[in-house]
């Protein structure tokens, strides 16, 4: 009679175990693993710039990637403050804050006449839209050169584009060539000044006059004169 409770207990435990196995069999399957995100495709570009002038050093190059709807300057339109700062003093930092700008790559320093520099830019594929380049002719009041909103999205790997670029006038500072108004080595004068005393529209630069041409107050000489083009640029997609 004492063994009956023991058998009953063993039977109850066995039934409990079967119930547990049954519950385990009815559990929902684990959710499928999320697919891995597609790899980010990168595109790289090399931009080689050559200074073609006789005696116009260029300020540190500014290579700017941005969306298709952004233009860093327009002929006939008033210059932005960022462009004014670059064209008068060689400072490109203002372009960082412009809406639509993604990346700003700067040159290592002044680009002397006859010399070249190559800048490298690597972007995610979905950030590759347009590319602009800007630099100041530092022995002037407000001359700059570059290209504006070049389409690079369609460039195949290994493809190249070459351009010869003219000089533009920001139209923000009178081309007086006077002592104290030019930041380059010909004068060592003032760079950016917020006051605008010129036509206040971007246009093709008419060139400098210089004291050798009779402008007595000019700090410039004939060697500082320039004809277009002033830069040669080659853009190559390398990745």
Tab-separated table of C-alpha atoms in Angstrom:
chain	number	residue	atom	x	y	z
A	1	UNK	CA	0.000	0.000	0.000
A	2	UNK	CA	2.897	2.379	0.531
A	3	UNK	CA	4.069	2.045	-3.084
A	4	UNK	CA	0.891	3.459	-4.651
A	5	UNK	CA	1.584	7.107	-3.846
A	6	UNK	CA	5.082	6.718	-5.324
A	7	UNK	CA	3.660	5.353	-8.615
A	8	UNK	CA	1.084	8.124	-8.679
A	9	UNK	CA	3.798	10.737	-8.247
A	10	UNK	CA	5.898	9.250	-11.055
A	11	UNK	CA	2.888	9.204	-13.373
A	12	UNK	CA	2.113	12.837	-12.576
A	13	UNK	CA	5.697	13.836	-13.320
A	14	UNK	CA	5.635	11.979	-16.639
A	15	UNK	CA	2.390	13.667	-17.664
A	16	UNK	CA	3.835	17.047	-16.673
A	17	UNK	CA	6.896	16.383	-18.837
A	18	UNK	CA	4.704	15.438	-21.796
A	19	UNK	CA	2.742	18.629	-21.331
A	20	UNK	CA	5.912	20.664	-21.304
A	21	UNK	CA	7.128	18.991	-24.492
A	22	UNK	CA	3.795	19.660	-26.115
A	23	UNK	CA	3.949	23.362	-25.196
A	24	UNK	CA	7.496	23.606	-26.589
A	25	UNK	CA	6.425	22.069	-29.878
A	26	UNK	CA	3.747	24.768	-30.294
A	27	UNK	CA	6.099	27.768	-29.862
A	28	UNK	CA	6.210	30.136	-32.908
A	29	UNK	CA	9.376	29.963	-35.026
A	30	UNK	CA	11.998	32.677	-34.464
A	31	UNK	CA	11.639	35.734	-36.718
A	32	UNK	CA	13.802	35.710	-39.849
A	33	UNK	CA	17.030	37.693	-39.699
A	34	UNK	CA	16.898	41.149	-41.279
A	35	UNK	CA	18.791	41.316	-44.573
A	36	UNK	CA	22.143	43.099	-44.415
A	37	UNK	CA	22.041	46.648	-45.809
A	38	UNK	CA	23.572	46.999	-49.283
A	39	UNK	CA	27.221	48.111	-49.248
A	40	UNK	CA	27.864	51.823	-49.687
A	41	UNK	CA	29.338	52.478	-53.136
A	42	UNK	CA	32.077	55.112	-53.071
A	43	UNK	CA	33.297	57.257	-55.952
A	44	UNK	CA	36.661	59.024	-55.969
A	45	UNK	CA	37.831	61.930	-58.107
A	46	UNK	CA	41.184	63.598	-58.677
A	47	UNK	CA	41.192	67.279	-59.651
A	48	UNK	CA	44.467	68.682	-60.971
A	49	UNK	CA	44.739	72.472	-61.211
A	50	UNK	CA	47.545	74.356	-63.016
A	51	UNK	CA	48.138	78.093	-62.613
A	52	UNK	CA	48.671	79.510	-66.120
A	53	UNK	CA	49.432	83.134	-65.152
A	54	UNK	CA	52.788	84.936	-65.119
A	55	UNK	CA	52.572	86.526	-61.663
A	56	UNK	CA	49.209	85.824	-60.067
A	57	UNK	CA	49.496	83.363	-57.179
A	58	UNK	CA	46.209	81.600	-56.429
A	59	UNK	CA	44.746	81.327	-52.945
A	60	UNK	CA	44.364	77.794	-51.491
A	61	UNK	CA	42.029	75.903	-53.813
A	62	UNK	CA	38.471	75.199	-52.667
A	63	UNK	CA	36.871	72.080	-54.163
A	64	UNK	CA	33.178	71.881	-53.248
A	65	UNK	CA	30.721	69.023	-53.824
A	66	UNK	CA	27.047	69.954	-53.636
A	67	UNK	CA	23.583	69.091	-54.901
A	68	UNK	CA	22.319	69.899	-58.379
A	69	UNK	CA	20.194	72.805	-57.157
A	70	UNK	CA	23.119	74.743	-55.673
A	71	UNK	CA	25.165	77.296	-57.640
A	72	UNK	CA	28.054	79.034	-55.886
A	73	UNK	CA	27.894	82.028	-58.228
A	74	UNK	CA	25.958	83.305	-61.219
A	75	UNK	CA	27.142	85.761	-63.876
A	76	UNK	CA	25.122	88.965	-63.521
A	77	UNK	CA	24.005	88.173	-59.963
A	78	UNK	CA	25.211	89.633	-56.670
A	79	UNK	CA	27.980	87.621	-55.007
A	80	UNK	CA	27.184	85.762	-51.804
A	81	UNK	CA	29.140	86.740	-48.690
A	82	UNK	CA	31.030	83.436	-49.006
A	83	UNK	CA	32.109	84.346	-52.542
A	84	UNK	CA	32.986	87.906	-51.486
A	85	UNK	CA	35.230	86.539	-48.712
A	86	UNK	CA	37.002	84.267	-51.170
A	87	UNK	CA	37.343	86.806	-53.988
A	88	UNK	CA	38.655	89.579	-51.709
A	89	UNK	CA	40.706	87.599	-49.199
A	90	UNK	CA	41.095	84.008	-50.416
A	91	UNK	CA	39.035	82.620	-47.512
A	92	UNK	CA	36.802	79.680	-48.543
A	93	UNK	CA	35.427	78.824	-45.094
A	94	UNK	CA	32.060	80.482	-45.781
A	95	UNK	CA	31.094	77.790	-48.296
A	96	UNK	CA	30.816	75.237	-45.486
A	97	UNK	CA	27.621	76.929	-44.306
A	98	UNK	CA	25.843	77.149	-47.682
A	99	UNK	CA	22.738	74.972	-47.961
A	100	UNK	CA	23.254	72.071	-50.350
A	101	UNK	CA	27.026	71.867	-49.847
A	102	UNK	CA	28.198	68.387	-48.860
A	103	UNK	CA	32.009	68.431	-48.819
A	104	UNK	CA	34.722	71.101	-48.985
A	105	UNK	CA	38.308	70.055	-49.763
A	106	UNK	CA	40.987	72.738	-49.489
A	107	UNK	CA	44.361	72.986	-51.154
A	108	UNK	CA	47.541	72.828	-49.109
A	109	UNK	CA	48.467	76.478	-49.659
A	110	UNK	CA	49.138	79.176	-52.251
A	111	UNK	CA	49.354	77.842	-55.819
A	112	UNK	CA	52.222	79.766	-57.477
A	113	UNK	CA	52.321	80.681	-61.174
A	114	UNK	CA	53.237	77.721	-63.374
A	115	UNK	CA	52.622	75.164	-60.617
A	116	UNK	CA	49.998	72.424	-60.263
A	117	UNK	CA	48.182	70.787	-57.366
A	118	UNK	CA	45.989	67.686	-57.269
A	119	UNK	CA	43.063	67.388	-54.855
A	120	UNK	CA	41.288	64.092	-54.106
A	121	UNK	CA	37.601	63.831	-53.262
A	122	UNK	CA	35.812	60.603	-52.220
A	123	UNK	CA	32.027	60.568	-51.898
A	124	UNK	CA	29.245	58.071	-51.309
A	125	UNK	CA	27.437	57.390	-54.579
A	126	UNK	CA	24.224	59.034	-53.369
A	127	UNK	CA	26.193	62.222	-52.585
A	128	UNK	CA	27.718	62.567	-56.063
A	129	UNK	CA	25.880	65.348	-57.900
A	130	UNK	CA	27.871	68.460	-58.827
A	131	UNK	CA	31.339	69.846	-58.244
A	132	UNK	CA	32.656	73.424	-58.080
A	133	UNK	CA	36.141	74.900	-57.776
A	134	UNK	CA	37.120	78.376	-56.580
A	135	UNK	CA	40.358	80.290	-55.981
A	136	UNK	CA	41.365	83.964	-55.736
A	137	UNK	CA	43.950	85.715	-57.897
A	138	UNK	CA	45.616	87.234	-54.847
A	139	UNK	CA	47.359	90.144	-56.624
A	140	UNK	CA	43.961	91.693	-57.396
A	141	UNK	CA	41.170	93.390	-55.500
A	142	UNK	CA	38.469	90.754	-56.035
A	143	UNK	CA	39.297	88.483	-58.981
A	144	UNK	CA	38.612	84.759	-58.748
A	145	UNK	CA	38.557	81.757	-61.026
A	146	UNK	CA	37.022	78.305	-61.050
A	147	UNK	CA	34.165	76.264	-62.447
A	148	UNK	CA	30.602	76.206	-61.205
A	149	UNK	CA	28.327	73.172	-60.668
A	150	UNK	CA	30.006	70.715	-63.043
A	151	UNK	CA	28.037	67.475	-63.457
A	152	UNK	CA	30.117	64.538	-62.179
A	153	UNK	CA	27.290	62.102	-61.428
A	154	UNK	CA	27.422	60.576	-64.910
A	155	UNK	CA	31.225	60.199	-65.098
A	156	UNK	CA	32.339	56.601	-65.610
A	157	UNK	CA	35.301	55.141	-63.744
A	158	UNK	CA	38.486	56.228	-65.545
A	159	UNK	CA	36.784	59.088	-67.410
A	160	UNK	CA	38.335	62.579	-67.463
A	161	UNK	CA	37.221	66.118	-68.225
A	162	UNK	CA	39.581	69.025	-68.921
A	163	UNK	CA	38.740	72.717	-68.831
A	164	UNK	CA	40.589	76.017	-69.223
A	165	UNK	CA	39.107	78.596	-66.879
A	166	UNK	CA	38.801	82.370	-67.075
A	167	UNK	CA	39.002	84.996	-64.365
A	168	UNK	CA	35.852	86.557	-62.897
A	169	UNK	CA	35.282	89.759	-60.954
A	170	UNK	CA	33.110	89.397	-57.845
A	171	UNK	CA	31.944	92.987	-58.292
A	172	UNK	CA	32.217	93.650	-54.568
A	173	UNK	CA	35.367	95.806	-54.423
A	174	UNK	CA	36.496	98.505	-56.842
A	175	UNK	CA	39.554	97.517	-58.872
A	176	UNK	CA	41.583	100.442	-57.600
A	177	UNK	CA	44.832	98.440	-57.310
A	178	UNK	CA	45.666	100.971	-54.582
A	179	UNK	CA	48.149	100.386	-51.776
A	180	UNK	CA	46.592	98.587	-48.823
A	181	UNK	CA	43.717	97.042	-50.822
A	182	UNK	CA	45.327	93.885	-52.250
A	183	UNK	CA	46.184	90.905	-49.992
A	184	UNK	CA	48.790	89.268	-52.274
A	185	UNK	CA	52.577	89.700	-52.206
A	186	UNK	CA	52.400	92.689	-54.554
A	187	UNK	CA	50.907	94.719	-51.689
A	188	UNK	CA	50.257	92.707	-48.516
A	189	UNK	CA	47.176	94.830	-47.883
A	190	UNK	CA	43.636	94.249	-46.698
A	191	UNK	CA	41.682	91.172	-47.660
A	192	UNK	CA	37.933	90.924	-47.069
A	193	UNK	CA	36.017	94.113	-46.354
A	194	UNK	CA	32.245	93.873	-45.889
A	195	UNK	CA	31.653	97.224	-47.608
A	196	UNK	CA	30.748	96.928	-51.297
A	197	UNK	CA	31.845	99.772	-53.566
A	198	UNK	CA	31.671	98.223	-57.040
A	199	UNK	CA	28.895	97.128	-59.443
A	200	UNK	CA	27.777	94.350	-57.037
A	201	UNK	CA	27.362	91.689	-59.714
A	202	UNK	CA	29.657	88.900	-60.868
A	203	UNK	CA	31.142	89.403	-64.335
A	204	UNK	CA	34.139	88.427	-66.438
A	205	UNK	CA	37.198	90.262	-65.082
A	206	UNK	CA	38.431	93.107	-67.334
A	207	UNK	CA	42.039	92.589	-66.234
A	208	UNK	CA	44.398	94.781	-64.217
A	209	UNK	CA	45.830	98.067	-65.475
A	210	UNK	CA	49.050	98.492	-63.427
A	211	UNK	CA	51.314	101.470	-62.909
A	212	UNK	CA	53.197	100.543	-66.092
A	213	UNK	CA	50.051	101.462	-68.020
A	214	UNK	CA	49.754	104.861	-66.348
A	215	UNK	CA	47.680	104.087	-63.238
A	216	UNK	CA	49.946	106.019	-60.895
A	217	UNK	CA	48.363	104.800	-57.651
A	218	UNK	CA	48.519	101.109	-58.618
A	219	UNK	CA	50.785	98.748	-56.661
A	220	UNK	CA	50.746	96.321	-59.596
A	221	UNK	CA	53.193	96.018	-62.493
A	222	UNK	CA	52.922	94.607	-65.994
A	223	UNK	CA	53.885	91.131	-64.717
A	224	UNK	CA	50.635	91.006	-62.713
A	225	UNK	CA	48.490	91.325	-65.819
A	226	UNK	CA	46.712	88.229	-67.099
A	227	UNK	CA	44.835	87.030	-70.146
A	228	UNK	CA	42.198	84.324	-70.106
A	229	UNK	CA	42.442	81.442	-69.456
A	230	UNK	CA	44.154	81.624	-66.058
A	231	UNK	CA	43.749	77.991	-64.932
A	232	UNK	CA	43.832	74.551	-66.505
A	233	UNK	CA	41.815	71.869	-64.701
A	234	UNK	CA	41.515	68.121	-65.258
A	235	UNK	CA	38.914	66.057	-63.364
A	236	UNK	CA	39.360	62.257	-63.379
A	237	UNK	CA	37.177	59.634	-61.745
A	238	UNK	CA	39.535	57.113	-60.178
A	239	UNK	CA	37.104	54.771	-58.378
